[in-house]
Coordinates of N, CA and C in Angstrom, one line a residue:
M231 N 198.5 -90.6 57.9 CA 198.3 -89.6 58.9 C 199.7 -89.0 59.3
E232 N 200.7 -89.8 59.3 CA 202.0 -89.2 59.7 C 202.5 -88.2 58.7
V233 N 202.2 -88.5 57.4 CA 202.6 -87.5 56.4 C 201.8 -86.2 56.5
I234 N 200.5 -86.3 56.8 CA 199.7 -85.2 57.0 C 200.2 -84.4 58.2
K235 N 200.6 -85.1 59.3 CA 201.1 -84.4 60.5 C 202.4 -83.7 60.1
Q236 N 203.2 -84.3 59.3 CA 204.5 -83.7 59.0 C 204.3 -82.4 58.1
I237 N 203.3 -82.4 57.3 CA 202.9 -81.3 56.5 C 202.4 -80.2 57.4
I238 N 201.5 -80.5 58.3 CA 200.9 -79.5 59.2 C 202.0 -79.0 60.1
Q239 N 202.9 -79.8 60.5 CA 204.0 -79.3 61.4 C 204.8 -78.2 60.7
A240 N 205.0 -78.3 59.4 CA 205.7 -77.3 58.6 C 204.9 -76.0 58.6
G241 N 203.6 -76.1 58.5 CA 202.7 -74.9 58.6 C 202.8 -74.3 60.0
R242 N 202.7 -75.2 61.0 CA 202.8 -74.7 62.4 C 204.0 -73.9 62.8
L243 N 205.1 -74.2 62.1 CA 206.3 -73.5 62.3 C 206.5 -72.2 61.6
A244 N 205.5 -71.8 60.8 CA 205.5 -70.5 60.0 C 205.5 -69.3 60.9
P245 N 206.1 -68.2 60.4 CA 206.1 -67.0 61.2 C 204.6 -66.5 61.2
S246 N 204.3 -65.7 62.3 CA 203.0 -65.1 62.4 C 203.1 -63.8 63.1
G247 N 202.3 -62.9 62.7 CA 202.2 -61.6 63.4 C 202.0 -61.7 64.9
K248 N 202.8 -61.1 65.7 CA 202.7 -61.2 67.2 C 202.7 -62.6 67.7
N249 N 203.2 -63.5 66.9 CA 203.3 -65.0 67.2 C 201.9 -65.5 67.6
K250 N 200.9 -64.9 67.0 CA 199.5 -65.3 67.3 C 199.1 -66.7 66.8
Q251 N 199.8 -67.1 65.7 CA 199.5 -68.4 65.1 C 198.0 -68.6 64.9
P252 N 197.4 -67.7 64.0 CA 196.0 -67.7 63.8 C 195.4 -68.7 62.8
W253 N 195.8 -70.0 63.1 CA 195.3 -71.0 62.1 C 194.8 -72.2 62.8
K254 N 193.9 -72.9 62.1 CA 193.4 -74.2 62.6 C 193.2 -75.0 61.3
F255 N 193.7 -76.2 61.3 CA 193.6 -77.1 60.1 C 192.7 -78.2 60.4
L256 N 191.6 -78.4 59.6 CA 190.6 -79.5 59.7 C 190.9 -80.4 58.6
V257 N 191.2 -81.7 58.9 CA 191.5 -82.6 57.8 C 190.3 -83.5 57.6
Y258 N 189.9 -83.6 56.3 CA 188.8 -84.4 55.9 C 189.1 -85.5 54.9
G259 N 188.5 -86.6 55.1 CA 188.6 -87.8 54.2 C 187.3 -88.5 54.2
K260 N 187.2 -89.4 53.3 CA 186.1 -90.4 53.2 C 184.7 -89.7 53.2
A261 N 183.8 -90.1 54.1 CA 182.5 -89.6 54.2 C 182.4 -88.1 54.5
A262 N 183.3 -87.7 55.4 CA 183.3 -86.3 55.9 C 183.7 -85.4 54.7
K263 N 184.6 -85.9 53.8 CA 185.1 -85.2 52.6 C 183.9 -85.1 51.7
E264 N 183.1 -86.1 51.5 CA 182.0 -86.1 50.6 C 181.0 -85.1 51.0
E265 N 180.7 -84.9 52.3 CA 179.8 -83.9 52.8 C 180.3 -82.5 52.5
L266 N 181.6 -82.3 52.6 CA 182.3 -81.0 52.3 C 182.1 -80.7 50.8
L267 N 182.3 -81.7 50.0 CA 182.2 -81.6 48.5 C 180.8 -81.2 48.2
A268 N 179.8 -81.9 48.8 CA 178.4 -81.6 48.5 C 178.1 -80.1 48.9
A269 N 178.6 -79.6 50.0 CA 178.4 -78.2 50.4 C 179.0 -77.3 49.4
M270 N 180.2 -77.6 48.9 CA 180.9 -76.8 47.9 C 180.1 -76.8 46.6
E271 N 179.6 -77.9 46.2 CA 178.8 -78.0 45.0 C 177.5 -77.2 45.1
K272 N 176.9 -77.3 46.3 CA 175.6 -76.5 46.5 C 175.9 -75.0 46.4
G273 N 177.0 -74.5 47.0 CA 177.3 -73.1 46.9 C 177.6 -72.7 45.5
I274 N 178.3 -73.5 44.7 CA 178.6 -73.1 43.3 C 177.3 -73.1 42.5
H275 N 176.5 -74.0 42.8 CA 175.2 -74.0 42.1 C 174.4 -72.8 42.5
R276 N 174.3 -72.4 43.7 CA 173.6 -71.2 44.2 C 174.2 -70.0 43.4
E277 N 175.5 -69.8 43.4 CA 176.1 -68.7 42.7 C 175.8 -68.7 41.2
S278 N 175.8 -69.9 40.6 CA 175.5 -70.0 39.2 C 174.1 -69.7 38.8
S279 N 173.2 -69.9 39.8 CA 171.7 -69.8 39.5 C 171.2 -68.4 39.7
G280 N 172.0 -67.5 40.0 CA 171.6 -66.1 40.2 C 171.4 -65.6 41.6
N281 N 171.4 -66.5 42.5 CA 171.3 -66.2 44.0 C 172.7 -66.0 44.5
T282 N 173.3 -64.9 44.0 CA 174.8 -64.8 44.2 C 175.1 -63.9 45.4
L283 N 176.1 -64.2 46.1 CA 176.7 -63.4 47.1 C 177.9 -62.6 46.6
L284 N 178.4 -63.1 45.5 CA 179.6 -62.5 44.9 C 179.3 -62.1 43.4
P285 N 178.4 -61.0 43.3 CA 177.9 -60.7 41.9 C 179.0 -60.3 40.9
D286 N 180.1 -59.8 41.4 CA 181.2 -59.4 40.4 C 182.2 -60.4 40.2
S287 N 182.0 -61.6 40.8 CA 183.1 -62.7 40.7 C 182.6 -63.9 39.9
G288 N 181.5 -63.8 39.2 CA 181.0 -64.9 38.4 C 181.9 -65.4 37.4
Y289 N 182.9 -64.6 36.9 CA 183.8 -65.1 35.9 C 184.7 -66.2 36.5
G290 N 184.8 -66.4 37.8 CA 185.6 -67.4 38.4 C 184.8 -68.7 38.6
L291 N 183.5 -68.8 38.3 CA 182.8 -70.0 38.5 C 183.3 -71.2 37.7
P292 N 183.7 -71.1 36.5 CA 184.2 -72.2 35.7 C 185.4 -72.8 36.4
D293 N 186.3 -71.9 36.9 CA 187.5 -72.4 37.7 C 187.1 -73.1 39.0
A294 N 186.0 -72.6 39.6 CA 185.6 -73.2 40.9 C 185.0 -74.6 40.6
R295 N 184.4 -74.8 39.5 CA 183.9 -76.1 39.1 C 185.1 -77.1 38.9
N296 N 186.1 -76.6 38.3 CA 187.3 -77.4 38.1 C 188.0 -77.7 39.4
T297 N 188.0 -76.7 40.3 CA 188.6 -76.9 41.6 C 187.8 -78.0 42.3
L298 N 186.5 -78.0 42.2 CA 185.6 -79.0 42.9 C 186.0 -80.4 42.3
R299 N 186.2 -80.5 41.0 CA 186.6 -81.8 40.4 C 187.9 -82.3 41.0
I300 N 188.9 -81.4 41.2 CA 190.2 -81.7 41.7 C 190.0 -82.1 43.2
M301 N 189.2 -81.4 43.9 CA 188.9 -81.7 45.3 C 188.3 -83.1 45.5
S302 N 187.5 -83.5 44.5 CA 186.8 -84.8 44.6 C 187.8 -85.9 44.3
E303 N 188.8 -85.6 43.5 CA 189.9 -86.6 43.2 C 190.9 -86.8 44.3
A304 N 191.1 -85.8 45.1 CA 192.1 -85.9 46.1 C 191.6 -86.7 47.3
P305 N 192.4 -87.6 47.9 CA 192.0 -88.4 49.0 C 191.7 -87.6 50.3
T306 N 192.4 -86.5 50.4 CA 192.4 -85.7 51.6 C 192.2 -84.2 51.3
L307 N 191.3 -83.6 52.1 CA 191.1 -82.2 52.0 C 191.4 -81.5 53.3
M308 N 192.1 -80.4 53.3 CA 192.3 -79.7 54.6 C 191.7 -78.4 54.5
I309 N 190.8 -78.1 55.4 CA 190.1 -76.8 55.5 C 191.0 -75.9 56.4
V310 N 191.3 -74.7 56.0 CA 192.1 -73.8 56.8 C 191.2 -72.7 57.3
M311 N 191.2 -72.6 58.7 CA 190.4 -71.6 59.4 C 191.3 -70.6 60.1
N312 N 190.7 -69.4 60.3 CA 191.3 -68.4 61.2 C 190.3 -68.4 62.4
P313 N 190.6 -69.1 63.5 CA 189.6 -69.1 64.6 C 189.3 -67.8 65.2
Y314 N 190.1 -66.7 64.9 CA 189.8 -65.4 65.5 C 189.1 -64.5 64.5
G315 N 189.0 -65.0 63.2 CA 188.4 -64.1 62.2 C 186.9 -64.2 62.1
K316 N 186.3 -63.4 61.3 CA 184.9 -63.3 61.1 C 184.5 -63.5 59.6
S317 N 183.3 -63.8 59.4 CA 182.9 -64.0 58.0 C 183.1 -62.8 57.2
P318 N 183.5 -62.9 55.9 CA 183.7 -61.7 55.1 C 182.4 -61.0 54.8
F319 N 181.3 -61.6 55.1 CA 180.0 -60.9 54.9 C 179.5 -60.1 56.1
E320 N 180.4 -60.1 57.2 CA 180.1 -59.3 58.4 C 180.8 -58.0 58.3
K321 N 180.2 -56.9 58.8 CA 180.9 -55.7 58.9 C 181.9 -55.7 60.1
I322 N 183.1 -55.2 59.9 CA 184.1 -55.1 60.9 C 184.7 -53.7 61.0
T323 N 185.3 -53.4 62.1 CA 186.0 -52.1 62.3 C 187.3 -52.1 61.6
V324 N 187.8 -50.9 61.4 CA 189.1 -50.7 60.8 C 190.2 -51.5 61.6
D325 N 190.2 -51.5 62.9 CA 191.1 -52.2 63.7 C 191.0 -53.7 63.4
E326 N 189.8 -54.2 63.4 CA 189.6 -55.6 63.1 C 190.1 -56.0 61.7
R327 N 189.9 -55.0 60.7 CA 190.4 -55.3 59.4 C 191.9 -55.4 59.3
V328 N 192.6 -54.5 60.1 CA 194.0 -54.6 60.1 C 194.5 -56.0 60.7
T329 N 193.8 -56.4 61.8 CA 194.1 -57.6 62.4 C 193.9 -58.8 61.5
E330 N 192.8 -58.7 60.7 CA 192.4 -59.7 59.7 C 193.5 -59.8 58.6
I331 N 194.0 -58.7 58.2 CA 195.1 -58.7 57.2 C 196.3 -59.4 57.7
V332 N 196.7 -59.0 58.9 CA 197.9 -59.6 59.6 C 197.7 -61.1 59.7
D333 N 196.5 -61.5 60.2 CA 196.2 -62.9 60.3 C 196.3 -63.7 59.0
S334 N 195.7 -63.0 57.9 CA 195.7 -63.7 56.6 C 197.1 -63.8 56.1
L335 N 198.0 -62.8 56.3 CA 199.4 -63.0 55.9 C 200.1 -64.1 56.6
S336 N 199.8 -64.2 57.9 CA 200.4 -65.3 58.7 C 199.9 -66.7 58.2
I337 N 198.6 -66.8 57.9 CA 198.1 -68.0 57.5 C 198.6 -68.4 56.1
G338 N 198.8 -67.4 55.2 CA 199.4 -67.6 53.9 C 200.8 -68.2 54.1
A339 N 201.6 -67.7 55.0 CA 202.9 -68.2 55.3 C 202.8 -69.7 55.7
A340 N 201.9 -70.0 56.6 CA 201.7 -71.4 57.0 C 201.3 -72.3 55.9
I341 N 200.4 -71.8 55.0 CA 200.0 -72.7 53.9 C 201.2 -72.9 52.9
Q342 N 202.0 -71.8 52.7 CA 203.1 -72.0 51.8 C 204.1 -73.0 52.4
N343 N 204.4 -72.9 53.7 CA 205.3 -73.9 54.3 C 204.7 -75.3 54.1
M344 N 203.4 -75.5 54.2 CA 202.9 -76.8 54.0 C 203.0 -77.3 52.6
L345 N 202.8 -76.4 51.7 CA 202.9 -76.8 50.3 C 204.3 -77.1 49.9
L346 N 205.3 -76.4 50.4 CA 206.7 -76.7 50.2 C 207.1 -78.0 50.8
E347 N 206.6 -78.3 52.0 CA 206.9 -79.6 52.7 C 206.3 -80.7 51.9
A348 N 205.0 -80.5 51.4 CA 204.4 -81.6 50.7 C 205.2 -81.9 49.4
E349 N 205.6 -80.8 48.7 CA 206.4 -81.0 47.5 C 207.7 -81.8 47.8
Y350 N 208.4 -81.4 48.9 CA 209.6 -82.1 49.4 C 209.3 -83.6 49.6
L351 N 208.1 -83.9 50.1 CA 207.7 -85.3 50.4 C 207.1 -86.0 49.2
G352 N 207.0 -85.4 48.1 CA 206.5 -86.0 46.9 C 205.0 -86.1 46.8
I353 N 204.3 -85.2 47.6 CA 202.9 -85.1 47.7 C 202.4 -84.0 46.8
G354 N 201.3 -84.2 46.1 CA 200.7 -83.2 45.3 C 199.7 -82.4 46.2
T355 N 199.6 -81.1 45.9 CA 198.7 -80.2 46.6 C 198.0 -79.2 45.6
L356 N 196.9 -78.7 46.1 CA 196.3 -77.6 45.4 C 195.8 -76.6 46.5
W357 N 196.3 -75.4 46.4 CA 195.9 -74.3 47.4 C 194.6 -73.8 46.8
I358 N 193.5 -73.8 47.6 CA 192.2 -73.5 47.1 C 191.6 -72.3 47.8
A359 N 191.3 -71.3 47.0 CA 190.6 -70.1 47.4 C 189.1 -70.0 46.9
N360 N 188.8 -70.9 46.0 CA 187.4 -71.0 45.5 C 186.3 -71.3 46.5
T361 N 186.7 -71.6 47.7 CA 185.8 -71.8 48.8 C 184.9 -70.6 49.0
C362 N 185.3 -69.4 48.5 CA 184.6 -68.2 48.7 C 183.2 -68.3 48.0
F363 N 183.1 -69.1 46.9 CA 181.8 -69.2 46.2 C 180.8 -70.0 47.0
A364 N 181.2 -70.8 48.0 CA 180.3 -71.6 48.8 C 180.5 -71.3 50.3
Y365 N 180.9 -70.1 50.6 CA 181.2 -69.8 52.0 C 180.1 -70.2 53.0
P366 N 178.9 -69.7 52.8 CA 177.9 -70.1 53.8 C 177.6 -71.6 53.9
E367 N 177.6 -72.2 52.8 CA 177.3 -73.7 52.7 C 178.5 -74.4 53.4
L368 N 179.7 -74.1 53.1 CA 180.8 -74.7 53.7 C 180.9 -74.5 55.2
T369 N 180.7 -73.3 55.7 CA 180.8 -73.0 57.1 C 179.7 -73.7 57.9
A370 N 178.5 -73.9 57.2 CA 177.4 -74.6 57.9 C 177.8 -76.1 58.0
C371 N 178.5 -76.6 57.0 CA 179.0 -78.0 57.0 C 180.1 -78.2 58.1
I372 N 181.0 -77.2 58.1 CA 182.2 -77.3 58.9 C 181.9 -77.2 60.4
K373 N 180.9 -76.3 60.7 CA 180.5 -76.1 62.1 C 181.6 -75.7 63.0
E374 N 182.4 -74.7 62.6 CA 183.6 -74.3 63.3 C 183.5 -72.7 63.4
Q375 N 183.8 -72.2 64.6 CA 183.9 -70.8 64.8 C 185.1 -70.2 64.1
G376 N 184.9 -69.0 63.5 CA 186.0 -68.3 62.9 C 185.8 -68.1 61.4
Q377 N 186.8 -67.7 60.7 CA 186.8 -67.4 59.3 C 187.4 -68.5 58.5
L378 N 186.6 -68.9 57.5 CA 187.1 -69.9 56.5 C 188.0 -69.2 55.6
I379 N 189.3 -69.6 55.6 CA 190.3 -69.0 54.7 C 190.4 -69.7 53.4
G380 N 190.3 -71.0 53.4 CA 190.4 -71.7 52.1 C 190.6 -73.2 52.4
A381 N 191.2 -73.9 51.5 CA 191.4 -75.3 51.6 C 192.7 -75.7 50.9
V382 N 193.1 -76.9 51.2 CA 194.2 -77.5 50.5 C 193.9 -78.9 50.1
A383 N 193.9 -79.3 48.8 CA 193.7 -80.7 48.4 C 195.1 -81.4 48.5
I384 N 195.1 -82.6 49.1 CA 196.3 -83.3 49.3 C 196.2 -84.7 48.8
G385 N 197.2 -85.1 48.0 CA 197.3 -86.5 47.5 C 198.5 -86.7 46.7
Y386 N 198.7 -87.9 46.2 CA 199.8 -88.2 45.3 C 199.4 -87.8 43.9
A387 N 200.2 -86.9 43.3 CA 199.8 -86.3 42.0 C 199.9 -87.3 40.9
E388 N 199.0 -87.2 40.0 CA 199.0 -88.1 38.8 C 199.6 -87.3 37.6
E389 N 199.9 -86.1 37.8 CA 200.5 -85.3 36.7 C 201.5 -84.3 37.3
A390 N 202.3 -83.7 36.5 CA 203.2 -82.7 36.9 C 203.1 -81.5 35.9
P391 N 202.1 -80.7 36.1 CA 202.0 -79.6 35.1 C 203.1 -78.6 35.2
G392 N 203.4 -78.0 34.1 CA 204.4 -77.0 34.0 C 204.1 -75.7 34.8
Q393 N 205.1 -74.9 35.1 CA 204.8 -73.7 35.9 C 203.9 -72.8 35.1
R394 N 203.0 -72.2 35.8 CA 202.1 -71.2 35.2 C 202.9 -69.9 34.8
P395 N 202.3 -69.2 33.8 CA 203.0 -68.0 33.4 C 203.2 -67.0 34.6
R396 N 204.2 -66.3 34.6 CA 204.5 -65.2 35.6 C 204.7 -63.9 35.0
K397 N 204.3 -62.8 35.7 CA 204.5 -61.5 35.2 C 206.0 -61.2 35.0
A398 N 206.4 -60.4 34.1 CA 207.8 -60.0 33.9 C 208.2 -59.2 35.1
M399 N 209.5 -59.3 35.5 CA 210.0 -58.5 36.6 C 209.7 -57.0 36.5
E400 N 209.8 -56.5 35.3 CA 209.6 -55.1 35.0 C 208.1 -54.7 35.4
E401 N 207.2 -55.6 35.4 CA 205.8 -55.3 35.7 C 205.6 -55.3 37.2
I402 N 206.4 -55.9 38.0 CA 206.1 -56.0 39.4 C 207.1 -55.3 40.4
I403 N 208.1 -54.7 39.8 CA 209.1 -54.0 40.6 C 209.1 -52.5 40.2
E404 N 209.1 -51.7 41.2 CA 209.3 -50.2 41.0 C 210.4 -49.8 42.0
Y405 N 211.5 -49.3 41.6 CA 212.5 -48.8 42.5 C 212.3 -47.4 42.8
R406 N 212.4 -47.0 44.1 CA 212.3 -45.7 44.6 C 213.5 -45.4 45.5
F407 N 214.4 -44.5 45.0 CA 215.6 -44.2 45.9 C 215.6 -42.7 46.1

């Protein structure tokens, strides 16, 4: 628990728009983690069986199944919530959308801080966005107000995969003077 607290402390110290600190971290292990995994599996199954909420994202389902496997192997899962946010399936105003973008950027900074701290501590992590495929199932399981942003699997890594390919600098930079 002390290592988890140290990782979360790194996230807590991240910058955030208007210092709003729009994050809440729910830490799951043991039986509670199993319930979360069952909800994730149920959502992936729903999406795969044609009752889809994300009809243009089906190409990501094989990766979501692999993510579920990794989640099941990790001893600890952390759900990341924006307590001020709303479900992506709700209509929101333009002002609310701008606030949501700022909050998401802030939460991304917090998650990156946590991943860097975990790496420093020798802890393996996986930043998970595939929760989108099981959004209603997971939020029903979590029973928490706000927007489910994603999850982080945490544990001692059994492997050290190489860096994933990156786009060439020429593809991502455009200078305008």
